[in-house]
Coordinates of C-alpha atoms in Angstrom, one line a residue:
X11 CA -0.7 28.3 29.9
X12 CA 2.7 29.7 28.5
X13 CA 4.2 28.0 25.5
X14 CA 7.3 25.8 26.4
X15 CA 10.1 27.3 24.5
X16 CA 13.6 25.7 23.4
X17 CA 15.3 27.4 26.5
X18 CA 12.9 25.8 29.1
X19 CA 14.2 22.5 27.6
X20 CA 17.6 24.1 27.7
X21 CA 17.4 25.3 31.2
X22 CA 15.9 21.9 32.4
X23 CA 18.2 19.8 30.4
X24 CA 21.5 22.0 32.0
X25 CA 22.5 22.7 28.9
X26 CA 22.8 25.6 26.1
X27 CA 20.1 26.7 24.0
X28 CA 22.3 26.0 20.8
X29 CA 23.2 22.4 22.2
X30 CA 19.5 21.8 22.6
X31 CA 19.1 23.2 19.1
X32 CA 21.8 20.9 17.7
X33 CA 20.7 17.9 19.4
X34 CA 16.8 18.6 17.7
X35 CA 18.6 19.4 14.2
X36 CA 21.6 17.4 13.9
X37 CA 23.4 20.1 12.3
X38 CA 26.5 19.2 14.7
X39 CA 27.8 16.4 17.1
X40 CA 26.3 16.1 20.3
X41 CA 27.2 13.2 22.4
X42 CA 24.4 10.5 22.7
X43 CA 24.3 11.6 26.5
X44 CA 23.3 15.0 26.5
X45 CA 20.8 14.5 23.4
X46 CA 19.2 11.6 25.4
X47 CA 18.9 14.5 28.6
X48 CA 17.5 17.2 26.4
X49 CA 14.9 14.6 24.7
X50 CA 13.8 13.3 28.0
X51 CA 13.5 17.3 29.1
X52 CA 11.7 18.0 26.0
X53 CA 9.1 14.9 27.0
X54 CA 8.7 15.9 30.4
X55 CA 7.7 19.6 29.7
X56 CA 5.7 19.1 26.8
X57 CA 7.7 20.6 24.0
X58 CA 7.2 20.1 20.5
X59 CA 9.8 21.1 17.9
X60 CA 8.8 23.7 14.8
X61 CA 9.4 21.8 12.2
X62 CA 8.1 24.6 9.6
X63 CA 10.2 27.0 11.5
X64 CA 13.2 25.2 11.4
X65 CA 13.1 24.5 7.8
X66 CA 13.1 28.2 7.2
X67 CA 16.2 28.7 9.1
X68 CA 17.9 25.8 7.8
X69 CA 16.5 25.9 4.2
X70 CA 16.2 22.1 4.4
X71 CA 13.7 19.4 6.3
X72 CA 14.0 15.8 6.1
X73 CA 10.5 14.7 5.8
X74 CA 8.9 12.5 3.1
X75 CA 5.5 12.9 1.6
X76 CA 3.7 9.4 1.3
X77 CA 0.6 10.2 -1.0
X78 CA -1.7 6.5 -0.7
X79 CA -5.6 6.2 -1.5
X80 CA -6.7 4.9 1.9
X81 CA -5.5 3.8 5.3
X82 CA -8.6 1.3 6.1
X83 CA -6.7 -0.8 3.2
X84 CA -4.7 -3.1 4.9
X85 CA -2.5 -3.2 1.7
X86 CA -1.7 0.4 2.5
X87 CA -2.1 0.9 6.0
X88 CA 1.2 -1.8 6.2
X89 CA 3.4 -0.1 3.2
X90 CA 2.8 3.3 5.6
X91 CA 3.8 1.5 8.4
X92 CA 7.0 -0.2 6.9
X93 CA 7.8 3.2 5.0
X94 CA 7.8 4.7 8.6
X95 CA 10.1 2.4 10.1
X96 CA 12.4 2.6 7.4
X97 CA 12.4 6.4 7.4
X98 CA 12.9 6.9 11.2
X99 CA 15.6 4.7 10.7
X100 CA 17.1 6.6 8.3
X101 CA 16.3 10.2 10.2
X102 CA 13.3 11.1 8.4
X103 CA 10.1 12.1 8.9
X104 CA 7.0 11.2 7.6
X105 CA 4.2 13.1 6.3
X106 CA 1.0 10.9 5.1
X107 CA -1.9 11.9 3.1
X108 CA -4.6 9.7 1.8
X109 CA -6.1 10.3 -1.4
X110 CA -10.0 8.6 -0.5
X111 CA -10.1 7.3 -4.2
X112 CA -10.6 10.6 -5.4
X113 CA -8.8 12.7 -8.0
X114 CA -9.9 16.4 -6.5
X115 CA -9.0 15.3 -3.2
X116 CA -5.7 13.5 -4.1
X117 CA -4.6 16.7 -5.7
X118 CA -5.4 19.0 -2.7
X119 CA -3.7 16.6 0.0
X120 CA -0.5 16.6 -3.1
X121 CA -0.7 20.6 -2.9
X122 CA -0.4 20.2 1.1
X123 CA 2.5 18.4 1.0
X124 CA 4.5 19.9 -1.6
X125 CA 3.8 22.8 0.2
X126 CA 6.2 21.1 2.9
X127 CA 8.8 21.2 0.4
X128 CA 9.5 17.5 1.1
X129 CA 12.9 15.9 0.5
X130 CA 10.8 13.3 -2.0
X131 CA 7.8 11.6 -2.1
X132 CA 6.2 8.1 -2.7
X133 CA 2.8 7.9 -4.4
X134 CA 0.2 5.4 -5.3
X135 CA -2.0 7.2 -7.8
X136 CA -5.8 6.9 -7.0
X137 CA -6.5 6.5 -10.9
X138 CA -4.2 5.1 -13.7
X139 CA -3.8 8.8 -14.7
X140 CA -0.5 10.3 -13.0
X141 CA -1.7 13.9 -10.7
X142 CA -0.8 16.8 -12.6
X143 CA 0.7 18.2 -9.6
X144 CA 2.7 14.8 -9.7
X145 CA 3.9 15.3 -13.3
X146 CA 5.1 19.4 -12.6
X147 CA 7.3 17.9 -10.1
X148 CA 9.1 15.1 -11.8
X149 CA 12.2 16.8 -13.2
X150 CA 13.4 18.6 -9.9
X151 CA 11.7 16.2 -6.9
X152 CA 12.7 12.8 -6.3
X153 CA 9.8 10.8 -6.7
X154 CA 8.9 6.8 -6.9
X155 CA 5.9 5.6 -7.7
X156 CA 3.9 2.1 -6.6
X157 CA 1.1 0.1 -7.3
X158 CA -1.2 1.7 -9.5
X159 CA 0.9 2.9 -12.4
X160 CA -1.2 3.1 -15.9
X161 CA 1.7 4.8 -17.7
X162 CA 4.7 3.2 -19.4
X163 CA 8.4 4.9 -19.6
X164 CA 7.5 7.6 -16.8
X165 CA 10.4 9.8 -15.9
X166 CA 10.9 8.4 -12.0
X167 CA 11.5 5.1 -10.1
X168 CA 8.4 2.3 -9.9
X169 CA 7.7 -0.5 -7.8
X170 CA 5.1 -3.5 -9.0
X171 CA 4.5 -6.3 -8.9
X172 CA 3.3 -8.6 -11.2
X173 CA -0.2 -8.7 -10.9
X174 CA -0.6 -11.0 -14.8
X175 CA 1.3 -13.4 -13.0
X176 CA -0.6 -13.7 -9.6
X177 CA -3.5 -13.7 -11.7
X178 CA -2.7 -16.1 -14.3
X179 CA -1.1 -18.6 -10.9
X180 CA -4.3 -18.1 -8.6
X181 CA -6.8 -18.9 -11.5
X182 CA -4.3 -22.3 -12.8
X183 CA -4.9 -23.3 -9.0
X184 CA -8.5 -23.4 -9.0
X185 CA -8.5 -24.9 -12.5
X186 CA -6.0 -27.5 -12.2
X187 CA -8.8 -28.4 -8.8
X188 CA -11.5 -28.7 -11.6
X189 CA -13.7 -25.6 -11.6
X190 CA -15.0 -24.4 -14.5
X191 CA -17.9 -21.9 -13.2
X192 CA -15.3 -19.4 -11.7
X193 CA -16.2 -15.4 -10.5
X194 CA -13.8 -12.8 -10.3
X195 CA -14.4 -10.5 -7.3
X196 CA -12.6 -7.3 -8.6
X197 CA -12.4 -4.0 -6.6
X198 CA -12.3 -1.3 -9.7
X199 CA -11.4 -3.7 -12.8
X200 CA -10.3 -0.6 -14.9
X201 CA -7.1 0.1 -12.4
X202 CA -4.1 -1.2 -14.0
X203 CA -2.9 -3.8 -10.8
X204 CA -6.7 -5.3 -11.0
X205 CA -6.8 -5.3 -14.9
X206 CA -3.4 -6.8 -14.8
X207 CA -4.8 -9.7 -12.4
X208 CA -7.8 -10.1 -14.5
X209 CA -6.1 -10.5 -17.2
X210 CA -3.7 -13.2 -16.1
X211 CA -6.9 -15.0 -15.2
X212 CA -8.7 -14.9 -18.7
X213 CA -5.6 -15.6 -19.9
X214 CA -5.3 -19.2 -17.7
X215 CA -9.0 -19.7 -18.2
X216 CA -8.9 -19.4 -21.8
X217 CA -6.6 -22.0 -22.4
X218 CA -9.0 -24.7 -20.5
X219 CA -12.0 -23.2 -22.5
X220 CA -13.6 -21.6 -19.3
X221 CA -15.2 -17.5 -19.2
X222 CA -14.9 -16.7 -16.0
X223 CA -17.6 -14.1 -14.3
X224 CA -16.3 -10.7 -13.3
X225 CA -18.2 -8.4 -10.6
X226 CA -17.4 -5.6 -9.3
X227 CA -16.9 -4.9 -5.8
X228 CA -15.7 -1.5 -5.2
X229 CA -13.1 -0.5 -2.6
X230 CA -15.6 -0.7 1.2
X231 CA -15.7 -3.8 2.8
X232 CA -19.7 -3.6 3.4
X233 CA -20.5 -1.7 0.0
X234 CA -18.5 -4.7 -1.5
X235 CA -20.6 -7.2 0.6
X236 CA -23.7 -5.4 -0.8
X237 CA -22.9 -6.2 -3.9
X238 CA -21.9 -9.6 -3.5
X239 CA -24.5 -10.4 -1.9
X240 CA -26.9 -9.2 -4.8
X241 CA -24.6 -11.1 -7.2
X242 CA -25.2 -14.3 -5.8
X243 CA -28.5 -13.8 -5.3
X244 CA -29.2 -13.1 -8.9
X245 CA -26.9 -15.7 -10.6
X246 CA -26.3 -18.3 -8.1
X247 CA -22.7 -18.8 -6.6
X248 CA -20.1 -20.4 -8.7
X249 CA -17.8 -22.6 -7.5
X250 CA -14.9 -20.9 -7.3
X251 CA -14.1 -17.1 -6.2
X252 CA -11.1 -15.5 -6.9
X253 CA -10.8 -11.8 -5.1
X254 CA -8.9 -9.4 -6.5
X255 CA -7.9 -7.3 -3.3
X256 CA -7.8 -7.7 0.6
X257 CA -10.9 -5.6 0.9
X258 CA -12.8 -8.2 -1.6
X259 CA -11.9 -11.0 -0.1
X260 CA -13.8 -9.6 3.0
X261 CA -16.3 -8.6 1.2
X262 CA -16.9 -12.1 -0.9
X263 CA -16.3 -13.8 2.5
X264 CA -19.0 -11.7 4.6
X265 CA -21.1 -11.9 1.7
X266 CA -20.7 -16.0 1.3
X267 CA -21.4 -16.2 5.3
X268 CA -24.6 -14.0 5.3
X269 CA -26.0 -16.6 2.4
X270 CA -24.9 -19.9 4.1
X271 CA -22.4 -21.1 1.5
X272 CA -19.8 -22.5 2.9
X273 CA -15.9 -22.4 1.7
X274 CA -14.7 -24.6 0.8
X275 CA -17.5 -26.8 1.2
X276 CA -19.8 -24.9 -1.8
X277 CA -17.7 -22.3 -2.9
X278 CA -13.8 -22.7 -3.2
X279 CA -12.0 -19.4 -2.6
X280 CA -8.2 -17.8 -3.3
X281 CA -7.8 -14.4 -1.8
X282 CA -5.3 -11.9 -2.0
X283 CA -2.7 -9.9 0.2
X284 CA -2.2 -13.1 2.5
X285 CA -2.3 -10.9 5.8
X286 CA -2.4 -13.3 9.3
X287 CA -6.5 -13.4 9.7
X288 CA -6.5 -15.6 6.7
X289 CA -4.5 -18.1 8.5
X290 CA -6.5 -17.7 11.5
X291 CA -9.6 -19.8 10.4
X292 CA -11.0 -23.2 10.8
X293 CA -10.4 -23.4 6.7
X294 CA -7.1 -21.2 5.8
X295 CA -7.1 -19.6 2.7
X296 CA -5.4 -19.9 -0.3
X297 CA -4.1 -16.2 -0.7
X298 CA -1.7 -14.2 -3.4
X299 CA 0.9 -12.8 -1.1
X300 CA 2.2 -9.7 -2.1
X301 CA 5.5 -8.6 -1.0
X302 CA 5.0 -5.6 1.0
X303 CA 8.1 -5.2 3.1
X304 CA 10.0 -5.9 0.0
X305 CA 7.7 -3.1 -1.9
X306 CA 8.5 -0.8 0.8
X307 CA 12.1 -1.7 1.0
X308 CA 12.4 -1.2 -2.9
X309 CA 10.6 2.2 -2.6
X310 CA 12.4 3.2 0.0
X311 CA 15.8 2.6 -1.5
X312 CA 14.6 4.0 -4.9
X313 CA 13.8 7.3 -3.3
X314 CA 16.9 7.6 -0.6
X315 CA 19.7 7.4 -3.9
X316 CA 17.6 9.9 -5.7
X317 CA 18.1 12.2 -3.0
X318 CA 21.5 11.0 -2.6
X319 CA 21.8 12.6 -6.0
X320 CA 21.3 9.8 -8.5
X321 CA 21.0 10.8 -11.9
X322 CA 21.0 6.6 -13.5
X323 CA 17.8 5.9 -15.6
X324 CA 14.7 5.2 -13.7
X325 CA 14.1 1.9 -12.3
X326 CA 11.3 -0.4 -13.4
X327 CA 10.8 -2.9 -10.3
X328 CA 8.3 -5.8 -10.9
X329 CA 8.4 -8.0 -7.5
X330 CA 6.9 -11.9 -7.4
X331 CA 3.5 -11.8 -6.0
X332 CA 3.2 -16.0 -5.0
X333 CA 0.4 -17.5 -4.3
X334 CA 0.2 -19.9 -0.8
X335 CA -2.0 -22.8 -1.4
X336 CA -3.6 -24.3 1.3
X337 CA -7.4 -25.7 2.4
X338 CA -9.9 -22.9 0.7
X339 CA -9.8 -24.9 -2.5
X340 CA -11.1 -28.2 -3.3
X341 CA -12.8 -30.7 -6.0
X342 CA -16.1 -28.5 -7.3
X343 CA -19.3 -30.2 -6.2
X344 CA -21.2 -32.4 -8.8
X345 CA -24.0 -29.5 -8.8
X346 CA -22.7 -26.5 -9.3
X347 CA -24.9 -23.5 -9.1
X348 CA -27.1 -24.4 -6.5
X349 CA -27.3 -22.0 -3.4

């Protein structure tokens, strides 16, 4: 089959090759009309523009790296999907590479898409350790940073939010309900968001004389029911779980199911992320919401004046992560413990 070429969609469209050109690139004014004609040609045969090719004729390509750890992550899955929106409305593309949690293959999707010679790039770090290839780049690319950010005074843009805060709010909740034997289901506890969280709840369960259990989950929804699983099999449940992530909330909640302990009924239970299935069960939880759209939004806008050519400080952003209260948490049991 012969490639489709910019002057079939010329000659089907009824127009020049340069006005089909300028309509793909934007380099000059074509009405809305004819650049709605040669889109609907392009469509119809098939053609796909060269973006690599056109970036070496034009020296410049508005697309955007987005560098996150995982896509099965609800979390991240949406901050892609509101980055997208906001870019297309912008005119940009978007190029997204996931880093799977690890550091050698965070740094080889990085060198992919510098190697796009993006117009910036958004990252959430895998680790607490900023990517070399990261750091090289800092002083010529615009770059913001979100989420996981274990470095203070960084040279670029953040967005956070507080995670001591949520922590600190989520385990007050379950307190001021009267629990006192009260497990942390954590994802990684050493990544700055989750060690922030944790530590917001030792801090609230400190002042009302209560150590609360932490356990590990991991980042997979089944892995993290696995261990769950094992962890109330070998200590009994508490009466109160607070997850640290969407994924552990899953997890603690598959995990709960599987042993026949019922929320709130035997185990009270906060989550965190607050998407719509948490809502859409006989018992609704009590979630931390984060504030994703308004992550996104602040990333975005972060990233569009640095490419605007903003040289002001870099911006520390630390958004309100509140936590909805509704039926997942009630009054402990008199016997606690008991399976």
């Amino acid at each position: 089959m012969a490639t489709i070429t910019i002057r079939d969609v010329a000659a089907e469209a009824g127009v020049s090759i340069a006005t089909v050109s300028n309509a793909f690139s934007g380099r000059k004014v074509v009405s809305p009309e004819v650049v709605q004609r040669v889109e609907e040609a392009a469509r119809m045969l098939g053609y796909q523009k060269n973006i690599a090719a056109s970036q070496l004729r034009t020296g410049r390509v508005k697309v955007v790296g987005v560098l996150v750890p995982s896509l099965v992550d609800t979390f991240f899955a949406a901050l892609v999907s509101d980055l997208e929106e906001m870019a297309e409305a912008d005119g940009y593309q978007v190029l997204v590479a996931t880093s799977g949690d690890d550091a050698a293959r965070e740094a080889a999707q990085l060198d992919a898409l510098l190697g796009w010679k993006p117009s910036g790039l958004i990252a959430v770090p895998c680790t607490n350790a900023i990517p070399e290839a990261l750091r090289r780049e800092m002083a010529t690319l615009p770059i913001v940073l979100v989420d996981r950010i274990g470095e203070e005074d960084l040279p670029v843009d953040t967005v956070v939010v507080d995670n001591h805060a949520a922590g600190r709010e989520a385990a007050r909740h379950v307190l001021e309900m009267g629990h006192r034997e009260i497990l942390v289901a954590a994802s990684v506890a050493g990544l700055r968001p989750i060690a922030d969280r944790i530590r917001g709840i030792i801090d609230a369960c400190h002042a009302e004389a209560v150590t609360p259990r932490i356990a590990e989950l991991g980042t997979d929804v089944e892995d993290g029911a696995a261990r769950m699983a094992a962890c109330l099999a070998r200590e009994g449940h508490p009466t109160a779980v607070i997850a640290m992530t969407n994924v552990t909330t899953l997890a603690t909640l598959t995990a709960l199911a599987q042993s026949g302990i019922d929320v709130p009924g035997d185990v009270s239970l906060v989550g965190f992320d607050d998407y719509a299935w948490m809502t859409a069960r006989k018992t609704p939880l009590s979630a931390v919401r984060q504030p994703i759209s308004n992550i996104a939004q602040s990333a975005w806008s972060c990233l569009m004046a640095r490419i605007g050519g903003s040289r002001d400080e870099p911006v520390r952003l630390t958004l309100d992560a509140p936590l909805q209260r509704r039926n997942s948490v009630c009054a402990p049991r008199t016997v606690p413990g008991a399976a």
